[in-house]
PDB file of C-alpha atoms in Angstrom:
ATOM      1  CA  MET T 366     -27.970  -2.632   4.947  1.00 95.00           C
ATOM      2  CA  LEU T 367     -25.498  -2.199   2.110  1.00 98.00           C
ATOM      3  CA  LYS T 368     -23.480  -5.232   1.330  1.00 98.00           C
ATOM      4  CA  ILE T 369     -19.793  -4.447   0.014  1.00 98.00           C
ATOM      5  CA  GLY T 370     -17.999  -7.402  -1.465  1.00 98.00           C
ATOM      6  CA  ILE T 371     -14.264  -7.747  -0.820  1.00 98.00           C
ATOM      7  CA  SER T 372     -12.043  -9.806  -2.984  1.00 97.00           C
ATOM      8  CA  ALA T 373     -10.021 -12.248  -0.935  1.00 97.00           C
ATOM      9  CA  CYS T 374      -6.268 -12.623  -0.462  1.00 97.00           C
ATOM     10  CA  PHE T 375      -5.060 -16.191  -0.591  1.00 97.00           C
ATOM     11  CA  MET T 376      -2.698 -18.345   1.242  1.00 95.00           C
ATOM     12  CA  TYR T 377      -1.914 -21.630  -0.316  1.00 96.00           C
ATOM     13  CA  ALA T 378      -1.222 -25.149   1.160  1.00 95.00           C
ATOM     14  CA  ASP T 379       2.065 -25.090   3.106  1.00 95.00           C
ATOM     15  CA  PRO T 380       2.918 -28.303   5.023  1.00 93.00           C
ATOM     16  CA  SER T 381       5.268 -26.271   7.351  1.00 94.00           C
ATOM     17  CA  ARG T 382       2.403 -24.273   8.642  1.00 92.00           C
ATOM     18  CA  LEU T 383       1.132 -25.587  11.894  1.00 93.00           C
ATOM     19  CA  VAL T 384      -2.484 -24.700  11.333  1.00 96.00           C
ATOM     20  CA  PHE T 385      -4.351 -25.696   8.146  1.00 95.00           C
ATOM     21  CA  GLY T 386      -1.125 -26.586   6.625  1.00 95.00           C
ATOM     22  CA  PRO T 387      -2.485 -28.677   3.704  1.00 95.00           C
ATOM     23  CA  LYS T 388      -5.416 -26.172   2.975  1.00 96.00           C
ATOM     24  CA  ASN T 389      -5.851 -23.093   0.999  1.00 95.00           C
ATOM     25  CA  LEU T 390      -6.957 -20.027   2.980  1.00 95.00           C
ATOM     26  CA  ALA T 391      -8.956 -16.991   1.921  1.00 96.00           C
ATOM     27  CA  TYR T 392      -8.602 -13.886   4.111  1.00 96.00           C
ATOM     28  CA  VAL T 393      -9.110 -10.144   4.660  1.00 96.00           C
ATOM     29  CA  GLU T 394      -6.517  -7.921   6.458  1.00 94.00           C
ATOM     30  CA  CYS T 395      -8.027  -6.810   9.692  1.00 95.00           C
ATOM     31  CA  ASP T 396      -7.667  -2.976   9.179  1.00 96.00           C
ATOM     32  CA  MET T 397      -9.630  -3.421   5.951  1.00 96.00           C
ATOM     33  CA  PHE T 398     -12.529  -5.148   7.589  1.00 95.00           C
ATOM     34  CA  SER T 399     -12.524  -2.227  10.167  1.00 96.00           C
ATOM     35  CA  TYR T 400     -12.414   0.514   7.584  1.00 97.00           C
ATOM     36  CA  LEU T 401     -15.257  -1.070   5.598  1.00 97.00           C
ATOM     37  CA  SER T 402     -17.538  -1.836   8.656  1.00 96.00           C
ATOM     38  CA  GLN T 403     -19.155   1.515   9.059  1.00 95.00           C
ATOM     39  CA  ALA T 404     -22.760   2.080  10.174  1.00 94.00           C
ATOM     40  CA  GLY T 405     -25.170   0.501   7.759  1.00 96.00           C
ATOM     41  CA  ILE T 406     -22.534  -1.519   5.860  1.00 97.00           C
ATOM     42  CA  LEU T 407     -21.823  -5.235   5.916  1.00 97.00           C
ATOM     43  CA  PRO T 408     -18.550  -6.256   4.293  1.00 97.00           C
ATOM     44  CA  VAL T 409     -18.685  -9.650   2.632  1.00 97.00           C
ATOM     45  CA  LEU T 410     -15.637 -11.758   1.729  1.00 98.00           C
ATOM     46  CA  ILE T 411     -16.166 -13.109  -1.733  1.00 98.00           C
ATOM     47  CA  PRO T 412     -15.402 -16.802  -2.035  1.00 96.00           C
ATOM     48  CA  ASN T 413     -13.520 -18.456  -4.824  1.00 94.00           C
ATOM     49  CA  LEU T 414     -16.259 -20.535  -6.410  1.00 93.00           C
ATOM     50  CA  PRO T 415     -17.006 -21.599 -10.087  1.00 86.00           C
ATOM     51  CA  VAL T 416     -18.579 -18.873 -12.123  1.00 80.00           C
ATOM     52  CA  GLU T 417     -21.947 -20.433 -12.167  1.00 81.00           C
ATOM     53  CA  ARG T 418     -22.148 -20.463  -8.408  1.00 90.00           C
ATOM     54  CA  LEU T 419     -20.245 -17.167  -7.876  1.00 94.00           C
ATOM     55  CA  GLU T 420     -22.470 -14.974  -9.940  1.00 93.00           C
ATOM     56  CA  ASN T 421     -25.586 -15.878  -7.637  1.00 92.00           C
ATOM     57  CA  LEU T 422     -23.590 -14.420  -4.753  1.00 95.00           C
ATOM     58  CA  LEU T 423     -22.234 -11.361  -6.596  1.00 97.00           C
ATOM     59  CA  ARG T 424     -25.766 -10.418  -7.524  1.00 96.00           C
ATOM     60  CA  GLU T 425     -26.510  -9.755  -3.835  1.00 97.00           C
ATOM     61  CA  LEU T 426     -23.728  -7.278  -3.497  1.00 98.00           C
ATOM     62  CA  ASP T 427     -24.022  -3.488  -3.817  1.00 98.00           C
ATOM     63  CA  GLY T 428     -20.463  -2.620  -4.610  1.00 98.00           C
ATOM     64  CA  PHE T 429     -16.935  -4.023  -4.722  1.00 98.00           C
ATOM     65  CA  VAL T 430     -13.607  -3.358  -2.966  1.00 98.00           C
ATOM     66  CA  PHE T 431     -10.445  -4.888  -4.275  1.00 98.00           C
ATOM     67  CA  GLN T 432      -7.862  -4.943  -1.519  1.00 97.00           C
ATOM     68  CA  GLY T 433      -4.086  -5.075  -1.419  1.00 96.00           C
ATOM     69  CA  GLY T 434      -1.837  -8.049  -1.280  1.00 95.00           C
ATOM     70  CA  THR T 435       0.542 -10.080  -3.469  1.00 95.00           C
ATOM     71  CA  ASP T 436       1.834  -8.738  -6.818  1.00 97.00           C
ATOM     72  CA  LEU T 437      -0.136  -9.302 -10.071  1.00 98.00           C
ATOM     73  CA  ALA T 438       1.593 -11.829 -12.301  1.00 97.00           C
ATOM     74  CA  PRO T 439       3.224 -10.249 -15.225  1.00 97.00           C
ATOM     75  CA  LYS T 440       1.578 -12.749 -17.581  1.00 96.00           C
ATOM     76  CA  SER T 441      -1.746 -11.295 -16.536  1.00 97.00           C
ATOM     77  CA  TYR T 442      -0.797  -8.109 -18.477  1.00 97.00           C
ATOM     78  CA  GLY T 443       1.194  -9.795 -21.315  1.00 96.00           C
ATOM     79  CA  GLU T 444       4.723  -9.696 -20.001  1.00 95.00           C
ATOM     80  CA  THR T 445       7.249 -12.103 -18.738  1.00 93.00           C
ATOM     81  CA  PRO T 446       9.109 -11.596 -15.399  1.00 94.00           C
ATOM     82  CA  ILE T 447      12.068  -9.183 -15.766  1.00 90.00           C
ATOM     83  CA  ILE T 448      14.210 -11.256 -13.412  1.00 82.00           C
ATOM     84  CA  SER T 449      13.871 -14.847 -13.332  1.00 77.00           C
ATOM     85  CA  GLY T 450      12.315 -16.253 -10.092  1.00 79.00           C
ATOM     86  CA  LYS T 451      11.285 -12.816  -8.812  1.00 83.00           C
ATOM     87  CA  TRP T 452       8.009 -10.953  -8.835  1.00 84.00           C
ATOM     88  CA  LEU T 453       6.031 -13.874 -10.221  1.00 92.00           C
ATOM     89  CA  GLY T 454       2.908 -12.672  -8.734  1.00 95.00           C
ATOM     90  CA  ASP T 455      -0.303 -14.623  -8.075  1.00 97.00           C
ATOM     91  CA  PRO T 456      -1.970 -15.633 -11.445  1.00 97.00           C
ATOM     92  CA  TYR T 457      -4.609 -17.620  -9.478  1.00 96.00           C
ATOM     93  CA  ARG T 458      -5.747 -14.646  -7.548  1.00 98.00           C
ATOM     94  CA  ASP T 459      -5.414 -12.545 -10.704  1.00 98.00           C
ATOM     95  CA  ALA T 460      -7.998 -14.723 -12.624  1.00 97.00           C
ATOM     96  CA  TYR T 461     -10.364 -14.813  -9.575  1.00 97.00           C
ATOM     97  CA  GLU T 462     -10.322 -11.089  -9.176  1.00 98.00           C
ATOM     98  CA  LEU T 463     -10.488 -10.108 -12.989  1.00 97.00           C
ATOM     99  CA  GLY T 464     -13.591 -12.287 -13.137  1.00 96.00           C
ATOM    100  CA  ILE T 465     -15.206 -10.345 -10.275  1.00 97.00           C
ATOM    101  CA  MET T 466     -14.117  -7.042 -11.702  1.00 97.00           C
ATOM    102  CA  ASP T 467     -15.701  -8.153 -15.068  1.00 96.00           C
ATOM    103  CA  TYR T 468     -19.015  -8.871 -13.280  1.00 96.00           C
ATOM    104  CA  ALA T 469     -18.936  -5.446 -11.506  1.00 97.00           C
ATOM    105  CA  ILE T 470     -18.222  -3.691 -14.764  1.00 96.00           C
ATOM    106  CA  ARG T 471     -20.836  -5.460 -16.769  1.00 95.00           C
ATOM    107  CA  HIS T 472     -23.406  -5.011 -14.109  1.00 95.00           C
ATOM    108  CA  ARG T 473     -22.541  -1.280 -13.449  1.00 95.00           C
ATOM    109  CA  LYS T 474     -21.568  -1.812  -9.748  1.00 96.00           C
ATOM    110  CA  PRO T 475     -19.286   0.696  -8.172  1.00 97.00           C
ATOM    111  CA  VAL T 476     -15.598  -0.334  -7.678  1.00 98.00           C
ATOM    112  CA  LEU T 477     -12.971   0.797  -5.216  1.00 98.00           C
ATOM    113  CA  GLY T 478      -9.409  -0.496  -5.819  1.00 98.00           C
ATOM    114  CA  ILE T 479      -6.811  -0.151  -3.143  1.00 98.00           C
ATOM    115  CA  CYS T 480      -2.978  -0.558  -3.766  1.00 98.00           C
ATOM    116  CA  ARG T 481      -3.069  -3.924  -5.721  1.00 98.00           C
ATOM    117  CA  GLY T 482      -6.736  -3.078  -6.434  1.00 98.00           C
ATOM    118  CA  LEU T 483      -5.658   0.031  -8.422  1.00 98.00           C
ATOM    119  CA  GLN T 484      -3.223  -2.150 -10.363  1.00 98.00           C
ATOM    120  CA  LEU T 485      -5.873  -4.619 -11.098  1.00 98.00           C
ATOM    121  CA  ILE T 486      -8.283  -1.954 -12.431  1.00 98.00           C
ATOM    122  CA  ASN T 487      -5.421  -0.774 -14.759  1.00 98.00           C
ATOM    123  CA  VAL T 488      -4.669  -4.489 -15.995  1.00 98.00           C
ATOM    124  CA  TYR T 489      -8.455  -4.965 -16.577  1.00 98.00           C
ATOM    125  CA  PHE T 490      -8.532  -2.048 -18.775  1.00 98.00           C
ATOM    126  CA  GLY T 491      -5.483  -3.207 -20.802  1.00 98.00           C
ATOM    127  CA  GLY T 492      -2.700  -1.283 -18.983  1.00 98.00           C
ATOM    128  CA  THR T 493       0.569  -2.559 -17.746  1.00 98.00           C
ATOM    129  CA  LEU T 494       2.645  -2.332 -14.638  1.00 98.00           C
ATOM    130  CA  TYR T 495       6.224  -1.658 -13.517  1.00 97.00           C
ATOM    131  CA  GLN T 496       7.136  -5.131 -12.104  1.00 97.00           C
ATOM    132  CA  ASP T 497       9.514  -3.444  -9.645  1.00 95.00           C
ATOM    133  CA  ILE T 498       9.736   0.310  -9.490  1.00 94.00           C
ATOM    134  CA  ALA T 499      13.232   0.398  -8.074  1.00 94.00           C
ATOM    135  CA  HIS T 500      14.588  -1.808 -10.669  1.00 93.00           C
ATOM    136  CA  GLN T 501      12.783  -0.150 -13.757  1.00 95.00           C
ATOM    137  CA  VAL T 502      12.519   3.395 -12.591  1.00 95.00           C
ATOM    138  CA  PRO T 503      15.799   3.977 -10.661  1.00 95.00           C
ATOM    139  CA  GLU T 504      15.158   7.718 -10.378  1.00 95.00           C
ATOM    140  CA  ALA T 505      11.869   7.168  -8.498  1.00 90.00           C
ATOM    141  CA  ILE T 506      11.686   7.616  -4.756  1.00 84.00           C
ATOM    142  CA  LEU T 507      11.417   4.678  -2.394  1.00 88.00           C
ATOM    143  CA  HIS T 508       7.820   3.474  -2.367  1.00 93.00           C
ATOM    144  CA  ARG T 509       8.167   0.373  -0.131  1.00 91.00           C
ATOM    145  CA  ASP T 510      10.162  -0.263   2.958  1.00 88.00           C
ATOM    146  CA  ALA T 511       9.344  -3.568   4.743  1.00 90.00           C
ATOM    147  CA  GLU T 512      10.348  -2.377   8.164  1.00 90.00           C
ATOM    148  CA  ARG T 513       8.706   1.032   7.964  1.00 91.00           C
ATOM    149  CA  TYR T 514       5.795  -0.383   6.094  1.00 91.00           C
ATOM    150  CA  ASP T 515       2.726   2.066   6.313  1.00 89.00           C
ATOM    151  CA  GLN T 516       4.894   4.581   8.190  1.00 87.00           C
ATOM    152  CA  LEU T 517       6.658   5.312   4.867  1.00 92.00           C
ATOM    153  CA  THR T 518       4.938   8.335   3.290  1.00 91.00           C
ATOM    154  CA  HIS T 519       5.142  10.899   0.578  1.00 93.00           C
ATOM    155  CA  LYS T 520       3.289  13.803  -1.028  1.00 94.00           C
ATOM    156  CA  ILE T 521       0.709  13.510  -3.875  1.00 96.00           C
ATOM    157  CA  ASP T 522      -0.607  16.101  -6.146  1.00 96.00           C
ATOM    158  CA  LEU T 523      -4.298  16.031  -6.867  1.00 96.00           C
ATOM    159  CA  VAL T 524      -5.270  16.581 -10.551  1.00 96.00           C
ATOM    160  CA  PRO T 525      -7.402  19.863 -10.494  1.00 95.00           C
ATOM    161  CA  GLY T 526     -11.166  19.311 -11.179  1.00 94.00           C
ATOM    162  CA  LYS T 527     -11.085  15.499 -10.999  1.00 96.00           C
ATOM    163  CA  THR T 528     -12.856  13.318  -8.448  1.00 96.00           C
ATOM    164  CA  LEU T 529     -10.277  13.236  -5.808  1.00 96.00           C
ATOM    165  CA  GLN T 530     -10.183  17.018  -5.656  1.00 95.00           C
ATOM    166  CA  GLN T 531     -13.895  16.948  -5.564  1.00 95.00           C
ATOM    167  CA  ILE T 532     -13.694  14.718  -2.403  1.00 96.00           C
ATOM    168  CA  TYR T 533     -10.998  16.890  -0.956  1.00 95.00           C
ATOM    169  CA  PRO T 534     -11.893  20.407  -2.357  1.00 93.00           C
ATOM    170  CA  GLU T 535      -9.469  22.208   0.067  1.00 89.00           C
ATOM    171  CA  LYS T 536      -6.458  20.057  -1.052  1.00 85.00           C
ATOM    172  CA  GLU T 537      -4.073  20.504  -3.924  1.00 80.00           C
ATOM    173  CA  ARG T 538      -1.578  17.985  -2.469  1.00 80.00           C
ATOM    174  CA  ASP T 539      -1.359  15.897   0.717  1.00 89.00           C
ATOM    175  CA  THR T 540       0.454  12.973   2.290  1.00 91.00           C
ATOM    176  CA  VAL T 541      -0.299   9.252   1.855  1.00 94.00           C
ATOM    177  CA  ASN T 542       1.362   6.094   2.959  1.00 93.00           C
ATOM    178  CA  SER T 543       3.353   4.119   0.463  1.00 94.00           C
ATOM    179  CA  VAL T 544       3.404   0.163   0.714  1.00 95.00           C
ATOM    180  CA  HIS T 545       4.086  -0.875  -2.938  1.00 96.00           C
ATOM    181  CA  HIS T 546       6.949  -1.921  -5.125  1.00 95.00           C
ATOM    182  CA  GLN T 547       4.856  -2.189  -8.251  1.00 97.00           C
ATOM    183  CA  GLY T 548       2.957   0.616 -10.032  1.00 97.00           C
ATOM    184  CA  ILE T 549       1.306   1.747 -13.203  1.00 98.00           C
ATOM    185  CA  LYS T 550       3.513   1.807 -16.360  1.00 98.00           C
ATOM    186  CA  ASP T 551       1.014   2.163 -19.339  1.00 98.00           C
ATOM    187  CA  LEU T 552      -2.435   3.509 -18.351  1.00 98.00           C
ATOM    188  CA  GLY T 553      -5.298   1.310 -19.330  1.00 98.00           C
ATOM    189  CA  LYS T 554      -7.744   2.465 -22.024  1.00 97.00           C
ATOM    190  CA  GLY T 555     -10.513   4.802 -20.737  1.00 96.00           C
ATOM    191  CA  LEU T 556      -8.644   5.498 -17.429  1.00 97.00           C
ATOM    192  CA  GLU T 557      -7.604   8.929 -16.235  1.00 98.00           C
ATOM    193  CA  VAL T 558      -5.110   9.931 -13.607  1.00 98.00           C
ATOM    194  CA  LEU T 559      -6.480  11.519 -10.430  1.00 98.00           C
ATOM    195  CA  ALA T 560      -3.320  12.089  -8.544  1.00 97.00           C
ATOM    196  CA  ARG T 561       0.487  11.640  -8.877  1.00 97.00           C
ATOM    197  CA  CYS T 562       3.386  11.287  -6.522  1.00 97.00           C
ATOM    198  CA  ARG T 563       4.734  14.802  -6.110  1.00 95.00           C
ATOM    199  CA  GLU T 564       8.464  13.633  -5.918  1.00 94.00           C
ATOM    200  CA  ASP T 565       8.564  11.317  -9.078  1.00 94.00           C
ATOM    201  CA  GLY T 566       5.243  11.521 -10.905  1.00 94.00           C
ATOM    202  CA  MET T 567       4.230   7.897 -10.323  1.00 97.00           C
ATOM    203  CA  THR T 568       0.471   7.370 -10.715  1.00 98.00           C
ATOM    204  CA  GLU T 569      -1.287   7.294  -7.374  1.00 98.00           C
ATOM    205  CA  ALA T 570      -5.000   7.417  -8.232  1.00 98.00           C
ATOM    206  CA  ILE T 571      -7.113   6.522 -11.317  1.00 98.00           C
ATOM    207  CA  GLN T 572     -10.724   6.491 -12.445  1.00 98.00           C
ATOM    208  CA  ALA T 573     -12.414   4.914 -15.453  1.00 97.00           C
ATOM    209  CA  ASN T 574     -14.015   7.841 -17.348  1.00 91.00           C
ATOM    210  CA  ASP T 575     -16.186   6.274 -19.978  1.00 80.00           C
ATOM    211  CA  LEU T 576     -18.650   4.026 -18.066  1.00 83.00           C
ATOM    212  CA  HIS T 577     -21.770   6.331 -18.220  1.00 82.00           C
ATOM    213  CA  GLY T 578     -21.522   7.415 -14.607  1.00 85.00           C
ATOM    214  CA  GLN T 579     -20.525   4.086 -13.033  1.00 93.00           C
ATOM    215  CA  LEU T 580     -17.749   4.719 -10.391  1.00 97.00           C
ATOM    216  CA  VAL T 581     -14.655   2.734 -10.913  1.00 98.00           C
ATOM    217  CA  ILE T 582     -11.799   4.404  -8.877  1.00 98.00           C
ATOM    218  CA  GLY T 583      -8.461   3.148  -7.404  1.00 98.00           C
ATOM    219  CA  VAL T 584      -5.841   4.538  -5.113  1.00 98.00           C
ATOM    220  CA  GLN T 585      -2.323   3.311  -4.805  1.00 98.00           C
ATOM    221  CA  TRP T 586      -2.073   4.040  -1.102  1.00 97.00           C
ATOM    222  CA  HIS T 587      -3.861   2.185   1.735  1.00 96.00           C
ATOM    223  CA  PRO T 588      -6.517   4.499   3.372  1.00 95.00           C
ATOM    224  CA  GLU T 589      -7.482   1.695   5.778  1.00 95.00           C
ATOM    225  CA  PHE T 590      -4.027   2.061   7.441  1.00 93.00           C
ATOM    226  CA  SER T 591      -4.593   5.882   8.056  1.00 89.00           C
ATOM    227  CA  VAL T 592      -7.903   5.700   9.978  1.00 90.00           C
ATOM    228  CA  GLY T 593      -7.579   7.689  13.211  1.00 79.00           C
ATOM    229  CA  LYS T 594      -4.258   9.435  12.130  1.00 73.00           C
ATOM    230  CA  THR T 595      -4.297  13.092  12.091  1.00 66.00           C
ATOM    231  CA  ALA T 596      -2.925  15.536   9.367  1.00 61.00           C
ATOM    232  CA  PRO T 597      -1.135  15.638   7.115  1.00 66.00           C
ATOM    233  CA  HIS T 598      -2.779  12.342   5.913  1.00 78.00           C
ATOM    234  CA  LEU T 599      -5.790  12.553   3.618  1.00 88.00           C
ATOM    235  CA  ASP T 600      -8.912  11.689   5.593  1.00 91.00           C
ATOM    236  CA  PRO T 601      -9.446   8.108   4.569  1.00 94.00           C
ATOM    237  CA  LEU T 602     -13.036   7.923   5.441  1.00 94.00           C
ATOM    238  CA  ARG T 603     -14.029  10.807   3.088  1.00 95.00           C
ATOM    239  CA  LEU T 604     -12.937   8.569   0.081  1.00 96.00           C
ATOM    240  CA  TYR T 605     -14.958   5.709   1.380  1.00 97.00           C
ATOM    241  CA  TYR T 606     -18.048   7.635   2.255  1.00 97.00           C
ATOM    242  CA  TYR T 607     -17.973   9.041  -1.373  1.00 97.00           C
ATOM    243  CA  PHE T 608     -17.825   5.536  -2.601  1.00 98.00           C
ATOM    244  CA  ILE T 609     -20.814   4.564  -0.398  1.00 98.00           C
ATOM    245  CA  GLU T 610     -22.839   7.554  -1.509  1.00 97.00           C
ATOM    246  CA  THR T 611     -22.207   6.691  -5.093  1.00 96.00           C
ATOM    247  CA  ILE T 612     -23.602   3.192  -4.276  1.00 96.00           C
ATOM    248  CA  LYS T 613     -26.754   4.760  -2.619  1.00 95.00           C
ATOM    249  CA  ASN T 614     -27.381   6.961  -5.647  1.00 91.00           C
ATOM    250  CA  SER T 615     -26.744   4.438  -8.282  1.00 83.00           C
TER     251      SER T 615
END
């Protein structure tokens, strides 16, 4: 059975919370657990442990998925918040995930980044982010609506000949959900764009292209939110099965 490590989301101590108020929590969003739990695959939530303990666990994992969640902190990519008190991100989670990402890259383990996970890949390779698309790219379309959440969609264009079009050879463009207010500004070193938002050109998928065959791929949308939905959404499981087949063949 393949073991797929999932980086954790964190909730921090909050005395106003009735359950585990003074404790820190690590969790996975339920649609993500369901998405990854296909036949022959065991998803494993990666704990936040000191490096010397964590590496012993990471060694047992076959691939890594970095899920969505809170913003990356601007200081994690060398910037300061553009508006005081807003979009401060989660530097604690950033450090935890960047450490796992570094292990995966050094040990040639396949990586799939989803939403925040795509942004994390970009930052790991030296790229930067728009801290808030609406504020910094006013000509962009709406990429996040709290009420509509994953019901908000837009079209993407797949870059011809790249990995996403190989996964979806019949597609030149299609529809994805949009649940993010941050996005790629400067592309990281050694990364290539696999898809862009048709309406405003924002980067929607990336891949590391200089890792001697190691798969490191990220998408800005949430495929786990589209399982069971009919066209026009891209089939989310095709992307995941490609990731799994890469692990089996690595």
